Amino acid sequence: MFRNAAAVSLQLVGSLQGRKAGASVTRCLHQTVSALTLHSAHGRPQRTMAKRLQARRLDGIDDNPWVEYSRLVTEYDVVNLGQGFPDFPPPDFAVEAFQHAVSGDFMLNQYTRAFGYPPLTKILASFFGKLLGQEIDPLSNVLVTVGAYGALFTTFQALVDKGDEVIIIEPYFDCYEPMTLMAGGRPVFVTLRPSPPEDGKLESSGDWRLDPTELASKFSPRTKVLILNTPNNPLGKVYSRAELELVAGLCQQHDVVCVTDEVYQWLVFDGHQHISIASLPGMWDRTLTIGSAGKTFSTTGWKVGWVLGPDRLMKHLRTVHQNSIYHCPTQAQAAVAQSLEREQQHFGRPSSYFVQFPQAIQRCRDHMMRSLQSAGLRPVVPQGGYFLVTDISDFKNRMPNLPGDGDEPFDRRFVKWMIKNKGLAAIPVSVFISAPHQKNFDHYIRFCFVKDEATLQAMDKRLQKWKEELRA
Ligand SMILES: Cc1ncc(COP(=O)(O)O)c(C=O)c1O
């Protein structure tokens, strides 16, 4: 729709002028446009500085592999199964709640309480209080953030100090590592390893397990935080009660805070059950539970997230929040509050989105698995979440010399080749693995299956063509 930032500003100026916007707003937007024009006419920033510009906390984290895949996706004609967002509409009740927030009470256009719009913190407290079996106070045990990303960043900044160790279970949602580093912490990795499936069965994300002895060996007197993600991105692993008890026991034994990223909690398949580690005995007091309205209601653009936890931890998150973001968008919070209130009324019933959504998405998962298998790819069946990981070792054996930079892991070269030659975009799993271990996990790629039927059919066509080429 808009080609560049200048066009966006011009469009905004136009529409604001049409509505008799205040002169100062219009002037400010005009300034944006002329500054851009000046900048692009010279083709470089006007002033240069001899001083080092970037803060040292950015050292080692400025190389982000996502940038390259995002660029390739725009350059080639691809079916984009890389990034994790639904390409279908959110449920009607959520859209209506947002419309109501925008067109109803005009005060929703203004700042709200810094730590969360009160009706939202109230419903989060009552909804999750029941699920976690915990009395949750909306004022001291809930913080609303800009997405789960914001929740994670606030948490790391609040808890991790220079030299503190953070245990990260790999493969991991990739921002955990840079967020640890930016806070001055030291990531300590422990690996989920696959065990072979039973004869004739597809591998499952449940076959990827932690070795209890290895996990225990990662705890030290410097360990401050362990970060858990269930259902996990990228594997779709849903941790069992026994696995959570193992993690909980070690956190208690070593006096460690457990940060648990549960953004995909409603998406569990095949009768698996999501269990929040905060609900285990003795864990509420040392756990921060992170959620996302984006993943909950298929509204990733709203960027509403939250953290739940005991006040002794939350008060430090509030300090970071009030000195960084301070207020989150009010209308989006109001829409999430109303949607959660709706879900509370329908909870556990067939009419609930939290019942219907996983059923619909399991069908998408099964569709994608069948299709990938037909082209010789070997999916690892995810127990939950947005993604499935596919084993590409057969391709690694058949075409080990795909073009790429020097030591570039095979999965990264494969994804680039697939985007350019097969018109399908995925994400290499090595981006979710710590650098020293990437070579051991360079034969997996990640697809997002939370996609519309039309997208999945477009994928089928490309895979069908690929299959015919393989036969030829
Ligand atoms: C495991 C995990 N945590 C957090 C997030 C971020 O969620 P949000 O979009 O609410 O910031 C994502 C997004 O992909 C994710 O996969």
Short mmCIF file of C-alpha atoms and ligand atoms in Angstrom, two decimals:
data_model
loop_
_atom_site.label_atom_id
_atom_site.label_comp_id
_atom_site.label_asym_id
_atom_site.label_seq_id
_atom_site.Cartn_x
_atom_site.Cartn_y
_atom_site.Cartn_z
CA MET A 1 0.00 0.00 0.00
CA PHE A 2 2.68 2.47 1.04
CA ARG A 3 6.00 2.37 -0.80
CA ASN A 4 8.26 4.11 1.72
CA ALA A 5 8.37 6.09 4.91
CA ALA A 6 7.98 9.42 3.12
CA ALA A 7 4.86 8.15 1.42
CA VAL A 8 3.50 6.99 4.77
CA SER A 9 4.05 10.44 6.24
CA LEU A 10 2.48 12.13 3.23
CA GLN A 11 -0.52 9.85 3.43
CA LEU A 12 -0.90 10.64 7.13
CA VAL A 13 -0.53 14.36 6.54
CA GLY A 14 -3.19 14.18 3.85
CA SER A 15 -5.68 12.36 6.01
CA LEU A 16 -4.98 14.47 9.08
CA GLN A 17 -5.37 17.69 7.09
CA GLY A 18 -8.65 16.38 5.78
CA ARG A 19 -9.77 16.06 9.39
CA LYS A 20 -8.49 19.52 10.38
CA ALA A 21 -5.61 18.11 12.40
CA GLY A 22 -3.74 20.56 14.64
CA ALA A 23 -1.12 22.64 12.85
CA SER A 24 1.68 21.37 15.06
CA VAL A 25 0.99 17.75 14.12
CA THR A 26 0.92 18.64 10.43
CA ARG A 27 4.15 20.61 10.72
CA CYS A 28 5.86 17.81 12.53
CA LEU A 29 4.90 15.31 9.81
CA HIS A 30 6.04 17.73 7.08
CA GLN A 31 9.38 17.98 8.83
CA THR A 32 9.68 14.20 8.73
CA VAL A 33 9.15 14.25 4.97
CA SER A 34 11.68 17.03 4.28
CA ALA A 35 14.27 15.40 6.54
CA LEU A 36 13.88 12.19 4.59
CA THR A 37 14.21 13.99 1.26
CA LEU A 38 17.38 15.75 2.41
CA HIS A 39 18.81 12.48 3.61
CA SER A 40 18.07 10.57 0.45
CA ALA A 41 19.36 13.39 -1.81
CA HIS A 42 22.78 13.05 -0.22
CA GLY A 43 22.55 9.28 0.00
CA ARG A 44 24.34 9.22 3.36
CA PRO A 45 23.95 10.74 6.85
CA GLN A 46 25.00 14.39 6.90
CA ARG A 47 27.20 14.24 9.97
CA THR A 48 29.69 11.59 10.88
CA MET A 49 31.25 10.96 14.29
CA ALA A 50 34.72 9.70 15.02
CA LYS A 51 33.52 8.26 18.33
CA ARG A 52 32.40 4.65 18.59
CA LEU A 53 28.66 4.86 18.15
CA GLN A 54 27.17 1.64 19.35
CA ALA A 55 27.05 0.66 22.99
CA ARG A 56 29.27 -2.28 23.90
CA ARG A 57 26.24 -4.27 24.93
CA LEU A 58 25.50 -4.68 21.22
CA ASP A 59 28.79 -6.43 20.53
CA GLY A 60 28.26 -9.86 19.07
CA ILE A 61 24.52 -9.53 18.61
CA ASP A 62 24.33 -7.28 15.56
CA ASP A 63 24.40 -10.11 13.02
CA ASN A 64 20.76 -11.14 12.75
CA PRO A 65 20.15 -13.98 10.27
CA TRP A 66 16.43 -13.14 10.01
CA VAL A 67 17.19 -9.99 8.04
CA GLU A 68 18.55 -11.97 5.12
CA TYR A 69 15.63 -14.42 4.96
CA SER A 70 13.11 -11.60 5.20
CA ARG A 71 14.85 -9.86 2.30
CA LEU A 72 14.91 -13.00 0.15
CA VAL A 73 11.20 -13.54 0.77
CA THR A 74 10.45 -10.13 -0.72
CA GLU A 75 12.76 -10.70 -3.70
CA TYR A 76 11.41 -14.08 -4.87
CA ASP A 77 7.94 -15.37 -5.61
CA VAL A 78 7.50 -17.56 -2.52
CA VAL A 79 4.88 -19.17 -0.36
CA ASN A 80 6.02 -17.73 2.95
CA LEU A 81 5.98 -20.40 5.64
CA GLY A 82 8.85 -18.83 7.53
CA GLN A 83 7.67 -16.23 10.01
CA GLY A 84 5.16 -17.15 12.72
CA PHE A 85 1.95 -15.27 12.11
CA PRO A 86 -1.53 -16.37 10.98
CA ASP A 87 -2.56 -15.16 7.51
CA PHE A 88 -6.27 -15.50 8.30
CA PRO A 89 -8.56 -13.16 10.28
CA PRO A 90 -8.78 -13.20 14.07
CA PRO A 91 -12.10 -14.37 15.57
CA ASP A 92 -15.02 -11.95 15.04
CA PHE A 93 -15.40 -11.29 18.77
CA ALA A 94 -11.80 -10.01 18.95
CA VAL A 95 -12.17 -7.75 15.91
CA GLU A 96 -15.45 -6.40 17.29
CA ALA A 97 -13.78 -5.78 20.65
CA PHE A 98 -11.09 -3.71 18.93
CA GLN A 99 -13.68 -1.79 16.88
CA HIS A 100 -15.56 -1.08 20.08
CA ALA A 101 -12.35 0.10 21.77
CA VAL A 102 -11.67 2.52 18.92
CA SER A 103 -15.18 3.89 18.45
CA GLY A 104 -16.46 3.75 22.05
CA ASP A 105 -15.17 5.59 25.09
CA PHE A 106 -12.94 8.41 23.76
CA MET A 107 -10.76 8.18 26.87
CA LEU A 108 -9.39 4.92 25.46
CA ASN A 109 -7.42 7.19 23.12
CA GLN A 110 -5.39 8.33 26.13
CA TYR A 111 -2.75 6.83 28.40
CA THR A 112 -3.94 4.25 30.85
CA ARG A 113 -2.41 2.84 34.03
CA ALA A 114 1.29 2.27 33.31
CA PHE A 115 1.42 -1.35 34.45
CA GLY A 116 -1.72 -2.36 32.59
CA TYR A 117 -5.22 -1.19 31.68
CA PRO A 118 -7.17 -2.11 34.84
CA PRO A 119 -9.91 -4.26 33.20
CA LEU A 120 -7.14 -6.24 31.47
CA THR A 121 -5.05 -6.85 34.58
CA LYS A 122 -8.26 -7.79 36.38
CA ILE A 123 -9.33 -10.42 33.85
CA LEU A 124 -5.75 -11.73 33.49
CA ALA A 125 -5.63 -12.16 37.27
CA SER A 126 -8.95 -13.98 37.50
CA PHE A 127 -8.46 -16.10 34.35
CA PHE A 128 -4.93 -17.25 35.14
CA GLY A 129 -5.57 -17.36 38.88
CA LYS A 130 -7.96 -20.29 38.23
CA LEU A 131 -5.58 -22.00 35.80
CA LEU A 132 -2.55 -21.70 38.08
CA GLY A 133 -4.47 -22.38 41.29
CA GLN A 134 -3.14 -19.15 42.71
CA GLU A 135 -4.62 -15.99 44.17
CA ILE A 136 -3.39 -13.35 41.69
CA ASP A 137 -3.58 -9.67 42.54
CA PRO A 138 -4.23 -7.54 39.42
CA LEU A 139 -2.12 -4.69 40.81
CA SER A 140 0.98 -6.44 42.06
CA ASN A 141 1.13 -9.79 40.22
CA VAL A 142 0.38 -8.68 36.62
CA LEU A 143 2.31 -6.49 34.20
CA VAL A 144 1.09 -5.72 30.67
CA THR A 145 3.85 -5.28 28.09
CA VAL A 146 4.39 -4.63 24.38
CA GLY A 147 3.96 -8.23 23.31
CA ALA A 148 5.70 -11.20 24.86
CA TYR A 149 8.88 -9.75 23.39
CA GLY A 150 8.45 -6.75 25.67
CA ALA A 151 7.76 -9.08 28.59
CA LEU A 152 10.97 -11.00 27.93
CA PHE A 153 13.08 -7.87 27.54
CA THR A 154 11.71 -6.33 30.73
CA THR A 155 12.32 -9.58 32.60
CA PHE A 156 15.94 -9.97 31.47
CA GLN A 157 16.70 -6.32 32.22
CA ALA A 158 15.13 -6.57 35.65
CA LEU A 159 16.76 -9.81 36.81
CA VAL A 160 20.00 -10.48 34.99
CA ASP A 161 23.13 -8.74 36.17
CA LYS A 162 26.68 -8.67 34.86
CA GLY A 163 28.13 -12.17 35.17
CA ASP A 164 24.83 -13.88 36.03
CA GLU A 165 24.25 -17.15 34.23
CA VAL A 166 21.05 -17.89 32.35
CA ILE A 167 20.24 -21.49 31.41
CA ILE A 168 18.74 -21.66 27.93
CA ILE A 169 17.34 -24.90 26.54
CA GLU A 170 18.16 -25.29 22.86
CA PRO A 171 16.71 -25.17 20.27
CA TYR A 172 15.37 -21.90 21.72
CA PHE A 173 13.36 -18.85 20.62
CA ASP A 174 16.30 -16.92 19.26
CA CYS A 175 15.97 -13.66 21.24
CA TYR A 176 16.73 -15.33 24.60
CA GLU A 177 20.44 -15.29 23.87
CA PRO A 178 20.88 -11.62 22.82
CA MET A 179 18.56 -10.50 25.62
CA THR A 180 20.78 -12.32 28.13
CA LEU A 181 23.91 -10.78 26.61
CA MET A 182 22.46 -7.25 26.50
CA ALA A 183 21.74 -7.51 30.22
CA GLY A 184 25.37 -8.52 30.83
CA GLY A 185 24.53 -12.15 31.55
CA ARG A 186 26.18 -15.34 30.33
CA PRO A 187 24.03 -17.83 28.42
CA VAL A 188 24.57 -21.46 29.44
CA PHE A 189 23.06 -23.86 26.92
CA VAL A 190 21.59 -27.27 27.48
CA THR A 191 20.37 -29.28 24.52
CA LEU A 192 17.16 -31.18 23.82
CA ARG A 193 18.28 -34.27 21.92
CA PRO A 194 16.16 -36.49 19.69
CA SER A 195 15.88 -40.18 20.36
CA PRO A 196 14.92 -42.46 17.45
CA PRO A 197 11.15 -42.98 17.04
CA GLU A 198 9.56 -46.41 17.23
CA ASP A 199 9.84 -48.39 13.99
CA GLY A 200 7.83 -46.92 11.15
CA LYS A 201 6.65 -43.94 13.21
CA LEU A 202 7.38 -40.31 12.46
CA GLU A 203 9.65 -38.57 14.94
CA SER A 204 7.71 -36.47 17.48
CA SER A 205 8.77 -33.30 19.28
CA GLY A 206 8.18 -35.38 22.45
CA ASP A 207 11.15 -37.56 21.40
CA TRP A 208 13.42 -34.55 21.99
CA ARG A 209 14.41 -34.74 25.65
CA LEU A 210 16.75 -33.25 28.21
CA ASP A 211 19.35 -35.46 29.83
CA PRO A 212 18.68 -34.94 33.58
CA THR A 213 22.37 -35.30 34.50
CA GLU A 214 23.45 -32.82 31.84
CA LEU A 215 20.75 -30.37 32.92
CA ALA A 216 21.80 -30.62 36.57
CA SER A 217 25.44 -30.02 35.58
CA LYS A 218 24.53 -26.61 34.08
CA PHE A 219 23.49 -25.12 37.42
CA SER A 220 26.17 -23.19 39.30
CA PRO A 221 26.23 -20.66 42.15
CA ARG A 222 26.03 -17.96 39.43
CA THR A 223 22.85 -19.30 37.84
CA LYS A 224 20.15 -16.67 38.20
CA VAL A 225 17.50 -17.65 35.67
CA LEU A 226 16.38 -20.68 33.69
CA ILE A 227 14.23 -19.93 30.68
CA LEU A 228 11.65 -22.49 29.65
CA ASN A 229 9.39 -22.41 26.61
CA THR A 230 6.40 -24.73 26.43
CA PRO A 231 4.95 -25.37 23.86
CA ASN A 232 8.32 -24.70 22.38
CA ASN A 233 9.35 -22.70 19.33
CA PRO A 234 10.71 -24.14 17.00
CA LEU A 235 10.08 -27.82 17.89
CA GLY A 236 6.54 -27.73 19.23
CA LYS A 237 7.61 -29.74 22.26
CA VAL A 238 5.06 -29.71 25.10
CA TYR A 239 6.88 -30.46 28.34
CA SER A 240 5.41 -33.31 30.37
CA ARG A 241 4.69 -33.03 34.08
CA ALA A 242 7.72 -35.23 34.86
CA GLU A 243 10.01 -32.95 32.79
CA LEU A 244 8.61 -29.86 34.48
CA GLU A 245 9.10 -31.44 37.90
CA LEU A 246 12.74 -32.07 37.03
CA VAL A 247 13.25 -28.41 36.05
CA ALA A 248 11.28 -27.17 39.06
CA GLY A 249 13.28 -29.32 41.49
CA LEU A 250 16.59 -27.98 40.17
CA CYS A 251 15.37 -24.35 40.24
CA GLN A 252 14.34 -24.80 43.88
CA GLN A 253 17.52 -26.62 44.85
CA HIS A 254 19.73 -23.89 43.32
CA ASP A 255 17.52 -20.90 44.18
CA VAL A 256 16.97 -19.97 40.54
CA VAL A 257 14.15 -17.95 38.97
CA CYS A 258 12.22 -19.80 36.27
CA VAL A 259 11.04 -17.60 33.39
CA THR A 260 8.47 -19.52 31.39
CA ASP A 261 7.42 -18.41 27.93
CA GLU A 262 3.96 -19.91 27.38
CA VAL A 263 2.76 -17.86 24.41
CA TYR A 264 1.52 -21.00 22.59
CA GLN A 265 -0.26 -22.47 25.58
CA TRP A 266 -3.65 -22.80 23.85
CA LEU A 267 -2.20 -24.58 20.85
CA VAL A 268 -1.72 -28.18 21.95
CA PHE A 269 -2.62 -31.14 19.74
CA ASP A 270 -3.46 -34.85 19.88
CA GLY A 271 -4.83 -34.58 23.42
CA HIS A 272 -1.56 -33.30 24.91
CA GLN A 273 -1.94 -31.04 27.92
CA HIS A 274 -0.18 -27.77 28.56
CA ILE A 275 1.03 -27.49 32.14
CA SER A 276 2.29 -24.21 33.59
CA ILE A 277 5.35 -24.75 35.72
CA ALA A 278 4.10 -21.97 38.04
CA SER A 279 1.27 -24.33 39.08
CA LEU A 280 3.70 -26.93 40.48
CA PRO A 281 4.16 -26.97 44.27
CA GLY A 282 6.51 -24.22 45.48
CA MET A 283 7.01 -22.74 42.00
CA TRP A 284 4.72 -19.68 41.93
CA ASP A 285 7.09 -17.82 44.19
CA ARG A 286 10.06 -18.19 41.82
CA THR A 287 8.35 -18.17 38.41
CA LEU A 288 7.50 -15.47 35.89
CA THR A 289 4.91 -16.65 33.37
CA ILE A 290 4.84 -14.85 30.03
CA GLY A 291 1.87 -14.76 27.63
CA SER A 292 0.90 -13.09 24.36
CA ALA A 293 -2.48 -11.88 23.14
CA GLY A 294 -1.01 -12.01 19.62
CA LYS A 295 -0.63 -15.79 19.76
CA THR A 296 -3.75 -16.25 21.91
CA PHE A 297 -6.22 -14.47 19.60
CA SER A 298 -4.36 -14.59 16.25
CA THR A 299 -3.65 -10.86 16.54
CA THR A 300 0.15 -10.65 16.43
CA GLY A 301 -0.03 -7.03 15.23
CA TRP A 302 -1.71 -5.84 18.43
CA LYS A 303 1.46 -6.54 20.39
CA VAL A 304 -0.12 -7.05 23.79
CA GLY A 305 1.76 -9.36 26.15
CA TRP A 306 1.94 -9.92 29.89
CA VAL A 307 3.95 -11.29 32.78
CA LEU A 308 2.44 -12.94 35.86
CA GLY A 309 4.42 -13.57 39.00
CA PRO A 310 5.03 -12.87 42.69
CA ASP A 311 5.38 -9.26 43.76
CA ARG A 312 8.95 -9.79 45.01
CA LEU A 313 9.97 -10.33 41.34
CA MET A 314 7.34 -8.19 39.63
CA LYS A 315 8.34 -5.02 41.47
CA HIS A 316 11.69 -5.10 39.66
CA LEU A 317 9.99 -5.58 36.30
CA ARG A 318 7.81 -2.57 37.08
CA THR A 319 10.94 -0.49 37.66
CA VAL A 320 12.27 -1.38 34.20
CA HIS A 321 8.88 -0.88 32.60
CA GLN A 322 8.26 2.55 34.09
CA ASN A 323 11.68 3.71 32.93
CA SER A 324 11.40 2.37 29.41
CA ILE A 325 7.98 1.77 27.81
CA TYR A 326 5.80 3.04 30.66
CA HIS A 327 2.39 2.87 28.94
CA CYS A 328 1.20 0.29 26.45
CA PRO A 329 -1.50 1.09 23.84
CA THR A 330 -4.82 1.43 25.64
CA GLN A 331 -7.24 0.38 22.90
CA ALA A 332 -5.40 -2.86 22.15
CA GLN A 333 -5.44 -3.68 25.86
CA ALA A 334 -9.18 -2.95 26.05
CA ALA A 335 -9.80 -5.28 23.10
CA VAL A 336 -7.76 -8.06 24.72
CA ALA A 337 -9.59 -7.57 28.03
CA GLN A 338 -12.98 -7.91 26.33
CA SER A 339 -11.82 -10.97 24.36
CA LEU A 340 -10.55 -12.69 27.50
CA GLU A 341 -13.81 -11.90 29.29
CA ARG A 342 -15.64 -13.56 26.41
CA GLU A 343 -13.37 -16.60 26.63
CA GLN A 344 -13.89 -16.85 30.37
CA GLN A 345 -17.64 -17.18 29.79
CA HIS A 346 -17.15 -19.90 27.16
CA PHE A 347 -14.26 -21.65 28.89
CA GLY A 348 -14.00 -25.37 28.12
CA ARG A 349 -17.13 -25.29 25.94
CA PRO A 350 -17.23 -26.13 22.20
CA SER A 351 -17.94 -22.43 21.52
CA SER A 352 -14.60 -21.38 23.08
CA TYR A 353 -11.88 -20.09 20.73
CA PHE A 354 -9.38 -21.90 22.93
CA VAL A 355 -11.20 -25.14 22.05
CA GLN A 356 -11.90 -24.41 18.38
CA PHE A 357 -8.57 -22.85 17.45
CA PRO A 358 -6.29 -25.81 18.30
CA GLN A 359 -8.65 -28.17 16.48
CA ALA A 360 -8.52 -26.03 13.32
CA ILE A 361 -4.75 -25.61 13.56
CA GLN A 362 -4.18 -29.32 14.10
CA ARG A 363 -5.85 -29.83 10.72
CA CYS A 364 -3.39 -27.31 9.19
CA ARG A 365 -0.51 -29.18 10.84
CA ASP A 366 -1.70 -32.52 9.47
CA HIS A 367 -2.20 -31.03 6.01
CA MET A 368 1.34 -29.67 5.99
CA MET A 369 2.86 -32.92 7.29
CA ARG A 370 1.20 -34.99 4.54
CA SER A 371 2.32 -32.53 1.91
CA LEU A 372 5.94 -32.34 3.09
CA GLN A 373 6.20 -36.12 3.30
CA SER A 374 5.03 -36.44 -0.28
CA ALA A 375 8.11 -34.45 -1.40
CA GLY A 376 10.54 -36.57 0.63
CA LEU A 377 10.83 -34.28 3.67
CA ARG A 378 10.55 -35.86 7.11
CA PRO A 379 8.50 -33.76 9.54
CA VAL A 380 8.95 -34.03 13.30
CA VAL A 381 5.36 -34.12 14.59
CA PRO A 382 4.85 -31.07 16.83
CA GLN A 383 2.80 -31.62 19.99
CA GLY A 384 1.90 -27.93 20.08
CA GLY A 385 2.69 -24.39 18.89
CA TYR A 386 2.86 -22.72 15.48
CA PHE A 387 5.73 -24.62 13.88
CA LEU A 388 6.98 -27.92 12.63
CA VAL A 389 10.56 -28.88 12.14
CA THR A 390 11.51 -31.04 9.18
CA ASP A 391 14.50 -33.31 8.82
CA ILE A 392 16.40 -32.59 5.59
CA SER A 393 19.30 -35.00 6.10
CA ASP A 394 18.36 -36.92 2.93
CA PHE A 395 18.94 -33.72 0.96
CA LYS A 396 22.14 -33.05 2.88
CA ASN A 397 23.45 -36.42 1.74
CA ARG A 398 22.30 -35.93 -1.84
CA MET A 399 23.41 -32.33 -2.41
CA PRO A 400 25.97 -31.44 0.27
CA ASN A 401 27.63 -28.71 -1.79
CA LEU A 402 24.87 -26.13 -2.08
CA PRO A 403 26.25 -22.61 -2.54
CA GLY A 404 26.87 -20.62 0.63
CA ASP A 405 29.40 -18.58 2.55
CA GLY A 406 32.39 -20.48 3.91
CA ASP A 407 31.32 -22.32 7.00
CA GLU A 408 27.64 -21.54 6.62
CA PRO A 409 25.56 -24.39 8.13
CA PHE A 410 23.82 -26.63 5.57
CA ASP A 411 20.27 -25.72 6.68
CA ARG A 412 20.89 -22.03 5.92
CA ARG A 413 22.21 -22.84 2.46
CA PHE A 414 19.28 -25.19 1.92
CA VAL A 415 16.66 -22.59 2.86
CA LYS A 416 18.19 -20.03 0.49
CA TRP A 417 18.24 -22.65 -2.27
CA MET A 418 14.63 -23.61 -1.51
CA ILE A 419 13.45 -19.98 -1.60
CA LYS A 420 15.18 -19.33 -4.93
CA ASN A 421 14.49 -22.65 -6.66
CA LYS A 422 11.36 -24.08 -5.10
CA GLY A 423 9.44 -20.94 -4.16
CA LEU A 424 9.00 -22.01 -0.53
CA ALA A 425 10.29 -20.08 2.50
CA ALA A 426 11.13 -21.69 5.84
CA ILE A 427 13.62 -20.89 8.61
CA PRO A 428 16.83 -22.88 9.22
CA VAL A 429 16.80 -24.46 12.68
CA SER A 430 20.45 -23.61 13.33
CA VAL A 431 19.33 -20.00 14.05
CA PHE A 432 17.71 -21.46 17.18
CA ILE A 433 20.92 -23.17 18.31
CA SER A 434 23.98 -21.72 20.04
CA ALA A 435 26.95 -21.16 17.69
CA PRO A 436 29.17 -24.00 18.99
CA HIS A 437 26.40 -26.58 18.48
CA GLN A 438 25.01 -25.37 15.13
CA LYS A 439 26.89 -27.93 13.04
CA ASN A 440 25.11 -30.74 14.92
CA PHE A 441 21.70 -29.30 14.04
CA ASP A 442 22.18 -28.14 10.47
CA HIS A 443 19.79 -30.69 8.93
CA TYR A 444 16.47 -29.30 10.13
CA ILE A 445 14.28 -26.46 8.85
CA ARG A 446 11.19 -24.88 10.44
CA PHE A 447 7.83 -24.28 8.75
CA CYS A 448 4.90 -22.30 10.17
CA PHE A 449 1.59 -24.12 9.63
CA VAL A 450 -0.74 -21.51 11.15
CA LYS A 451 -1.82 -20.57 7.66
CA ASP A 452 -4.94 -20.16 5.61
CA GLU A 453 -6.21 -23.06 3.43
CA ALA A 454 -5.27 -21.08 0.28
CA THR A 455 -1.65 -20.72 1.48
CA LEU A 456 -1.47 -24.42 2.28
CA GLN A 457 -2.84 -25.25 -1.17
CA ALA A 458 -0.24 -22.98 -2.78
CA MET A 459 2.36 -24.90 -0.76
CA ASP A 460 0.89 -28.22 -2.02
CA LYS A 461 1.33 -27.10 -5.63
CA ARG A 462 4.97 -26.18 -5.12
CA LEU A 463 5.68 -29.42 -3.29
CA GLN A 464 3.89 -31.44 -5.97
CA LYS A 465 6.08 -29.85 -8.64
CA TRP A 466 9.16 -30.54 -6.51
CA LYS A 467 8.08 -34.19 -6.16
CA GLU A 468 7.72 -34.52 -9.96
CA GLU A 469 11.20 -33.05 -10.44
CA LEU A 470 12.58 -35.55 -7.94
CA ARG A 471 11.05 -38.42 -9.92
CA ALA A 472 12.35 -37.12 -13.26
C1 LIG B 1 8.31 -18.46 21.91
C2 LIG B 1 7.92 -17.05 21.62
N1 LIG B 1 7.91 -16.15 22.61
C3 LIG B 1 7.58 -14.87 22.39
C4 LIG B 1 7.22 -14.42 21.14
C5 LIG B 1 6.87 -12.98 20.93
O1 LIG B 1 5.50 -12.78 21.06
P1 LIG B 1 4.84 -11.34 20.78
O2 LIG B 1 4.48 -11.31 19.32
O3 LIG B 1 3.64 -11.30 21.67
O4 LIG B 1 5.85 -10.31 21.13
C6 LIG B 1 7.21 -15.32 20.06
C7 LIG B 1 6.89 -14.85 18.70
O5 LIG B 1 7.12 -15.49 17.71
C8 LIG B 1 7.58 -16.67 20.32
O6 LIG B 1 7.59 -17.57 19.32
#
